[in-house]
mmCIF file of C-alpha atoms in Angstrom:
data_model
loop_
_atom_site.group_PDB
_atom_site.id
_atom_site.type_symbol
_atom_site.label_atom_id
_atom_site.label_comp_id
_atom_site.label_asym_id
_atom_site.label_seq_id
_atom_site.Cartn_x
_atom_site.Cartn_y
_atom_site.Cartn_z
ATOM 1 C CA MET A 1314 0.000 0.000 0.000
ATOM 2 C CA ARG A 1315 2.846 2.407 0.798
ATOM 3 C CA VAL A 1316 4.336 1.963 -2.667
ATOM 4 C CA ILE A 1317 0.980 2.395 -4.388
ATOM 5 C CA ILE A 1318 0.215 5.598 -2.499
ATOM 6 C CA LEU A 1319 3.692 6.906 -3.213
ATOM 7 C CA LEU A 1320 3.455 6.277 -6.936
ATOM 8 C CA MET A 1321 -0.024 7.759 -7.152
ATOM 9 C CA SER A 1322 1.258 10.938 -5.491
ATOM 10 C CA LEU A 1323 3.882 11.456 -8.166
ATOM 11 C CA SER A 1324 3.339 13.874 -11.027
ATOM 12 C CA LEU A 1325 2.688 12.477 -14.470
ATOM 13 C CA PRO A 1326 6.098 13.614 -15.851
ATOM 14 C CA VAL A 1327 7.863 11.866 -12.969
ATOM 15 C CA LEU A 1328 5.875 8.699 -13.571
ATOM 16 C CA ALA A 1329 6.750 8.872 -17.242
ATOM 17 C CA ASP A 1330 10.452 9.272 -16.468
ATOM 18 C CA LEU A 1331 10.347 6.345 -14.040
ATOM 19 C CA ALA A 1332 8.590 4.196 -16.610
ATOM 20 C CA ALA A 1333 11.125 5.173 -19.248
ATOM 21 C CA GLY A 1334 14.010 4.347 -16.943
ATOM 22 C CA LYS A 1335 12.514 1.001 -16.002
ATOM 23 C CA GLN A 1336 11.866 0.098 -19.637
ATOM 24 C CA ALA A 1337 15.379 1.100 -20.635
ATOM 25 C CA ALA A 1338 16.841 -1.109 -17.907
ATOM 26 C CA GLU A 1339 14.670 -4.037 -18.976
ATOM 27 C CA ASN A 1340 15.901 -3.539 -22.539
ATOM 28 C CA GLY A 1341 19.508 -3.571 -21.354
ATOM 29 C CA ASP A 1342 20.001 0.123 -22.224
ATOM 30 C CA TYR A 1343 21.525 1.027 -18.879
ATOM 31 C CA ALA A 1344 22.959 4.323 -20.099
ATOM 32 C CA ALA A 1345 19.453 5.542 -20.899
ATOM 33 C CA ALA A 1346 18.157 4.137 -17.621
ATOM 34 C CA LEU A 1347 20.839 6.023 -15.706
ATOM 35 C CA GLU A 1348 19.993 9.210 -17.568
ATOM 36 C CA GLU A 1349 16.321 8.910 -16.574
ATOM 37 C CA LEU A 1350 16.781 7.692 -13.013
ATOM 38 C CA LEU A 1351 19.716 9.748 -11.695
ATOM 39 C CA PRO A 1352 17.939 13.155 -11.737
ATOM 40 C CA LEU A 1353 14.884 11.641 -10.042
ATOM 41 C CA ALA A 1354 16.981 9.897 -7.422
ATOM 42 C CA THR A 1355 18.901 13.093 -6.724
ATOM 43 C CA GLN A 1356 15.581 14.893 -6.242
ATOM 44 C CA GLY A 1357 14.598 12.312 -3.623
ATOM 45 C CA ASN A 1358 12.472 9.831 -5.551
ATOM 46 C CA VAL A 1359 12.729 6.587 -3.580
ATOM 47 C CA VAL A 1360 11.853 4.310 -6.496
ATOM 48 C CA ALA A 1361 14.678 5.775 -8.550
ATOM 49 C CA GLN A 1362 17.013 5.543 -5.556
ATOM 50 C CA LEU A 1363 16.219 1.864 -5.108
ATOM 51 C CA ASN A 1364 16.802 1.116 -8.784
ATOM 52 C CA LEU A 1365 20.060 3.042 -8.870
ATOM 53 C CA GLY A 1366 21.194 1.032 -5.869
ATOM 54 C CA ILE A 1367 20.433 -2.147 -7.787
ATOM 55 C CA MET A 1368 22.351 -0.901 -10.833
ATOM 56 C CA TYR A 1369 25.447 -0.095 -8.774
ATOM 57 C CA PHE A 1370 25.175 -3.362 -6.861
ATOM 58 C CA ARG A 1371 25.066 -5.398 -10.072
ATOM 59 C CA GLY A 1372 27.306 -3.168 -12.146
ATOM 60 C CA ASP A 1373 24.566 -2.631 -14.740
ATOM 61 C CA GLY A 1374 25.703 0.222 -16.980
ATOM 62 C CA VAL A 1375 27.947 1.589 -14.224
ATOM 63 C CA PRO A 1376 31.094 0.297 -12.526
ATOM 64 C CA GLN A 1377 30.078 -2.101 -9.768
ATOM 65 C CA ASP A 1378 30.308 -0.078 -6.579
ATOM 66 C CA TYR A 1379 28.932 -1.501 -3.340
ATOM 67 C CA GLN A 1380 29.479 1.758 -1.479
ATOM 68 C CA LYS A 1381 27.347 3.715 -3.942
ATOM 69 C CA ALA A 1382 24.759 0.944 -3.927
ATOM 70 C CA MET A 1383 24.529 1.220 -0.140
ATOM 71 C CA GLN A 1384 24.245 5.010 -0.340
ATOM 72 C CA TRP A 1385 21.242 4.830 -2.650
ATOM 73 C CA TYR A 1386 19.690 1.936 -0.745
ATOM 74 C CA ARG A 1387 20.067 3.814 2.522
ATOM 75 C CA LEU A 1388 18.278 6.891 1.170
ATOM 76 C CA ALA A 1389 15.294 4.786 0.048
ATOM 77 C CA ALA A 1390 15.409 2.585 3.144
ATOM 78 C CA ALA A 1391 15.281 5.586 5.475
ATOM 79 C CA ARG A 1392 11.946 6.493 3.905
ATOM 80 C CA GLY A 1393 10.444 3.065 4.439
ATOM 81 C CA VAL A 1394 11.131 1.211 1.178
ATOM 82 C CA GLY A 1395 11.140 -2.436 2.256
ATOM 83 C CA ALA A 1396 13.132 -3.701 -0.725
ATOM 84 C CA ALA A 1397 15.923 -1.207 -0.003
ATOM 85 C CA GLN A 1398 15.917 -2.171 3.679
ATOM 86 C CA SER A 1399 16.142 -5.837 2.724
ATOM 87 C CA ASN A 1400 19.029 -5.186 0.322
ATOM 88 C CA LEU A 1401 20.907 -3.256 3.004
ATOM 89 C CA CYS A 1402 20.374 -6.164 5.371
ATOM 90 C CA MET A 1403 21.921 -8.596 2.902
ATOM 91 C CA MET A 1404 24.912 -6.342 2.265
ATOM 92 C CA TYR A 1405 25.673 -5.886 5.952
ATOM 93 C CA ALA A 1406 25.217 -9.594 6.616
ATOM 94 C CA GLN A 1407 27.649 -10.499 3.823
ATOM 95 C CA GLY A 1408 30.122 -7.699 4.489
ATOM 96 C CA LEU A 1409 29.624 -6.063 1.078
ATOM 97 C CA GLY A 1410 30.604 -2.371 1.030
ATOM 98 C CA GLY A 1411 32.018 -2.452 4.553
ATOM 99 C CA PRO A 1412 32.751 -4.749 7.505
ATOM 100 C CA GLN A 1413 30.339 -7.586 8.197
ATOM 101 C CA ASP A 1414 27.882 -6.281 10.781
ATOM 102 C CA TYR A 1415 25.093 -8.619 11.841
ATOM 103 C CA LYS A 1416 23.566 -6.152 14.304
ATOM 104 C CA GLU A 1417 23.159 -3.543 11.589
ATOM 105 C CA ALA A 1418 21.947 -6.243 9.204
ATOM 106 C CA ALA A 1419 19.365 -7.348 11.772
ATOM 107 C CA ARG A 1420 18.158 -3.775 12.258
ATOM 108 C CA TRP A 1421 17.415 -3.279 8.575
ATOM 109 C CA CYS A 1422 16.129 -6.813 8.152
ATOM 110 C CA ARG A 1423 13.598 -6.346 10.942
ATOM 111 C CA MET A 1424 12.256 -3.191 9.304
ATOM 112 C CA ALA A 1425 11.827 -4.948 5.960
ATOM 113 C CA ALA A 1426 10.458 -8.126 7.535
ATOM 114 C CA ASP A 1427 7.840 -6.157 9.427
ATOM 115 C CA ARG A 1428 6.775 -4.727 6.069
ATOM 116 C CA GLY A 1429 6.294 -8.227 4.706
ATOM 117 C CA VAL A 1430 9.408 -8.566 2.518
ATOM 118 C CA ALA A 1431 9.829 -12.341 2.179
ATOM 119 C CA GLU A 1432 13.595 -12.228 1.579
ATOM 120 C CA ALA A 1433 14.119 -10.190 4.744
ATOM 121 C CA GLN A 1434 11.889 -12.524 6.742
ATOM 122 C CA PHE A 1435 14.001 -15.455 5.581
ATOM 123 C CA GLU A 1436 17.286 -13.700 6.375
ATOM 124 C CA LEU A 1437 16.007 -12.749 9.827
ATOM 125 C CA GLY A 1438 15.051 -16.374 10.374
ATOM 126 C CA VAL A 1439 18.601 -17.416 9.483
ATOM 127 C CA MET A 1440 20.018 -14.919 11.960
ATOM 128 C CA CYS A 1441 17.720 -16.179 14.713
ATOM 129 C CA ALA A 1442 18.533 -19.812 13.941
ATOM 130 C CA ARG A 1443 22.302 -19.296 13.879
ATOM 131 C CA GLY A 1444 22.557 -16.643 16.562
ATOM 132 C CA PHE A 1445 23.951 -13.939 14.310
ATOM 133 C CA GLY A 1446 23.726 -10.442 15.736
ATOM 134 C CA GLY A 1447 22.842 -11.807 19.160
ATOM 135 C CA LEU A 1448 19.468 -13.049 17.931
ATOM 136 C CA GLN A 1449 19.652 -16.773 18.896
ATOM 137 C CA ASP A 1450 16.014 -17.836 19.171
ATOM 138 C CA TYR A 1451 14.740 -20.972 17.419
ATOM 139 C CA GLN A 1452 11.082 -20.146 17.977
ATOM 140 C CA LYS A 1453 11.448 -16.748 16.322
ATOM 141 C CA ALA A 1454 13.442 -18.365 13.532
ATOM 142 C CA VAL A 1455 10.519 -20.690 12.864
ATOM 143 C CA GLN A 1456 8.087 -17.766 12.914
ATOM 144 C CA TRP A 1457 10.096 -15.786 10.367
ATOM 145 C CA PHE A 1458 10.718 -18.818 8.171
ATOM 146 C CA ARG A 1459 7.001 -19.581 8.176
ATOM 147 C CA LEU A 1460 6.007 -16.045 7.199
ATOM 148 C CA SER A 1461 8.508 -16.100 4.331
ATOM 149 C CA ALA A 1462 7.607 -19.650 3.292
ATOM 150 C CA ASP A 1463 3.927 -18.733 3.140
ATOM 151 C CA GLN A 1464 4.870 -16.117 0.546
ATOM 152 C CA GLY A 1465 6.576 -18.759 -1.586
ATOM 153 C CA ASN A 1466 10.209 -18.180 -0.613
ATOM 154 C CA VAL A 1467 11.856 -21.500 -1.484
ATOM 155 C CA ASP A 1468 14.839 -21.108 0.844
ATOM 156 C CA ALA A 1469 12.480 -20.414 3.734
ATOM 157 C CA GLN A 1470 10.429 -23.485 2.867
ATOM 158 C CA VAL A 1471 13.542 -25.662 3.000
ATOM 159 C CA SER A 1472 14.710 -24.092 6.267
ATOM 160 C CA LEU A 1473 11.284 -24.472 7.859
ATOM 161 C CA GLY A 1474 11.207 -28.110 6.797
ATOM 162 C CA ARG A 1475 14.566 -28.704 8.448
ATOM 163 C CA MET A 1476 13.444 -27.027 11.674
ATOM 164 C CA LEU A 1477 10.367 -29.259 11.726
ATOM 165 C CA VAL A 1478 12.447 -32.391 11.149
ATOM 166 C CA GLN A 1479 14.855 -31.495 13.944
ATOM 167 C CA GLY A 1480 12.230 -30.129 16.297
ATOM 168 C CA LEU A 1481 14.059 -26.837 16.726
ATOM 169 C CA GLY A 1482 11.794 -24.089 18.027
ATOM 170 C CA VAL A 1483 8.766 -26.187 17.145
ATOM 171 C CA THR A 1484 7.326 -29.620 17.851
ATOM 172 C CA ARG A 1485 8.898 -32.171 15.500
ATOM 173 C CA ASP A 1486 6.463 -32.788 12.657
ATOM 174 C CA TYR A 1487 7.640 -34.957 9.767
ATOM 175 C CA ALA A 1488 4.373 -34.645 7.876
ATOM 176 C CA GLU A 1489 4.450 -30.855 7.763
ATOM 177 C CA ALA A 1490 8.165 -30.920 6.991
ATOM 178 C CA ALA A 1491 7.448 -33.167 4.012
ATOM 179 C CA GLU A 1492 4.827 -30.699 2.773
ATOM 180 C CA TRP A 1493 7.331 -27.829 2.799
ATOM 181 C CA PHE A 1494 10.043 -29.941 1.189
ATOM 182 C CA GLN A 1495 7.506 -30.980 -1.444
ATOM 183 C CA SER A 1496 6.622 -27.356 -2.193
ATOM 184 C CA ALA A 1497 10.265 -26.362 -2.633
ATOM 185 C CA ALA A 1498 11.139 -29.579 -4.493
ATOM 186 C CA ASP A 1499 8.314 -28.974 -6.955
ATOM 187 C CA GLN A 1500 9.925 -25.623 -7.721
ATOM 188 C CA GLY A 1501 13.223 -27.328 -8.543
ATOM 189 C CA ASN A 1502 15.202 -26.759 -5.340
ATOM 190 C CA ALA A 1503 17.850 -29.494 -5.181
ATOM 191 C CA ASP A 1504 18.258 -29.374 -1.377
ATOM 192 C CA ALA A 1505 14.528 -29.858 -0.910
ATOM 193 C CA GLN A 1506 14.516 -32.680 -3.442
ATOM 194 C CA LEU A 1507 17.257 -34.458 -1.511
ATOM 195 C CA SER A 1508 15.409 -34.026 1.794
ATOM 196 C CA LEU A 1509 12.140 -35.208 0.271
ATOM 197 C CA GLY A 1510 13.897 -38.243 -1.177
ATOM 198 C CA ILE A 1511 15.238 -39.120 2.262
ATOM 199 C CA MET A 1512 11.764 -38.879 3.765
ATOM 200 C CA TYR A 1513 10.340 -41.195 1.126
ATOM 201 C CA ALA A 1514 13.221 -43.618 1.587
ATOM 202 C CA GLN A 1515 12.687 -43.721 5.346
ATOM 203 C CA GLY A 1516 8.913 -43.372 5.356
ATOM 204 C CA LYS A 1517 8.951 -40.304 7.584
ATOM 205 C CA GLY A 1518 6.039 -37.921 7.108
ATOM 206 C CA VAL A 1519 5.107 -39.778 3.920
ATOM 207 C CA PRO A 1520 4.531 -43.457 3.053
ATOM 208 C CA GLN A 1521 7.772 -45.275 2.325
ATOM 209 C CA ASP A 1522 8.112 -45.258 -1.452
ATOM 210 C CA TYR A 1523 11.358 -46.182 -3.188
ATOM 211 C CA ILE A 1524 10.123 -44.955 -6.566
ATOM 212 C CA GLN A 1525 9.473 -41.489 -5.170
ATOM 213 C CA ALA A 1526 12.761 -41.588 -3.261
ATOM 214 C CA HIS A 1527 14.683 -42.477 -6.428
ATOM 215 C CA LEU A 1528 12.823 -39.782 -8.364
ATOM 216 C CA TRP A 1529 13.725 -36.999 -5.938
ATOM 217 C CA PHE A 1530 17.284 -38.217 -5.420
ATOM 218 C CA ASN A 1531 17.732 -38.306 -9.184
ATOM 219 C CA LEU A 1532 16.396 -34.765 -9.600
ATOM 220 C CA ALA A 1533 18.535 -33.491 -6.727
ATOM 221 C CA GLY A 1534 21.615 -34.978 -8.359
ATOM 222 C CA GLY A 1535 20.722 -33.364 -11.646
ATOM 223 C CA GLY A 1536 20.374 -30.077 -9.796
ATOM 224 C CA GLY A 1537 23.941 -30.254 -8.566
ATOM 225 C CA ASN A 1538 23.477 -31.891 -5.163
ATOM 226 C CA SER A 1539 26.029 -34.702 -4.978
ATOM 227 C CA GLY A 1540 24.089 -36.333 -2.152
ATOM 228 C CA GLY A 1541 21.278 -36.975 -4.582
ATOM 229 C CA VAL A 1542 23.432 -39.149 -6.829
ATOM 230 C CA LYS A 1543 24.842 -41.145 -3.919
ATOM 231 C CA ASN A 1544 21.447 -41.770 -2.366
ATOM 232 C CA ARG A 1545 19.887 -42.617 -5.727
ATOM 233 C CA ASP A 1546 22.481 -45.324 -6.301
ATOM 234 C CA VAL A 1547 21.978 -46.725 -2.803
ATOM 235 C CA ILE A 1548 18.193 -46.858 -3.076
ATOM 236 C CA ALA A 1549 18.413 -48.455 -6.527
ATOM 237 C CA HIS A 1550 19.808 -51.630 -4.934
ATOM 238 C CA LYS A 1551 16.473 -52.047 -3.125
ATOM 239 C CA MET A 1552 14.376 -51.649 -6.270
ATOM 240 C CA THR A 1553 13.294 -53.828 -9.158
ATOM 241 C CA PRO A 1554 14.272 -52.849 -12.722
ATOM 242 C CA GLU A 1555 10.617 -51.945 -13.329
ATOM 243 C CA GLN A 1556 10.571 -49.598 -10.333
ATOM 244 C CA ILE A 1557 13.775 -47.908 -11.459
ATOM 245 C CA ALA A 1558 12.380 -47.455 -14.949
ATOM 246 C CA GLU A 1559 9.240 -45.840 -13.530
ATOM 247 C CA ALA A 1560 11.258 -43.498 -11.319
ATOM 248 C CA GLU A 1561 13.422 -42.499 -14.269
ATOM 249 C CA ARG A 1562 10.317 -41.845 -16.377
ATOM 250 C CA LEU A 1563 8.905 -39.564 -13.686
ATOM 251 C CA ALA A 1564 12.219 -37.724 -13.507
ATOM 252 C CA ARG A 1565 12.236 -37.148 -17.277
ATOM 253 C CA GLU A 1566 8.702 -35.767 -17.151
ATOM 254 C CA PHE A 1567 9.339 -33.466 -14.186
ATOM 255 C CA ARG A 1568 8.809 -29.764 -14.831
ATOM 256 C CA PRO A 1569 9.417 -27.209 -12.038
ATOM 257 C CA LYS A 1570 6.386 -25.259 -10.843
ATOM 258 C CA ALA A 1571 6.379 -21.521 -10.283
ATOM 259 C CA ASP A 1572 5.430 -21.814 -6.595
ATOM 260 C CA ARG A 1573 3.098 -23.686 -4.329
#
């Protein structure tokens, strides 16, 4: 709602310039995008400031410069732009543009998370789970992971599944864990596919099913997870040739979904 109100309050020429800058960036004409966005950002337009931050962060049409990216992000973040707050959080957490600072990362992440930014909610969950920035709290980690996972964030879905399997900050629940792994696996996440394969192999949270286990192990391996290949080969020794053929057919027909 904040963004919608902000954009509606802009004059028509400003909206036109923003649209032109956005279109130029999408077309890969970063010089034109910079020409449209820089004057607006300098005049205090938060949308332009956010997009300039992204350009400097990526090095799109300008030399990659984390310090300048942080400067533009900070201007937009100070005026409540959740995406800018989230990007600042990530940069502080990773030590990009300055020393790694989890307390500062947590401060910006909390602002963005409270505004519903899924990426910030996930990052805050990671900080709570690992104790970064003095935030060790498994229950809060679960809460943030769940909020982000509900918005379709795949990494949060995997992390929530792991918390449920281990019973960290929440009552152990294999069935719910399997549901979150399934959601992320359907979207092509190799870590989730490996975890889902393990659950099918062991019959935890789902009926034991070697065909499904082989399927997900196979997909995980194809996605770059070496554990998938190893587990696929192990489970194959417990299967008939017909079962292996069926699992391989399902793997060939698999197409990632957009989200759950």
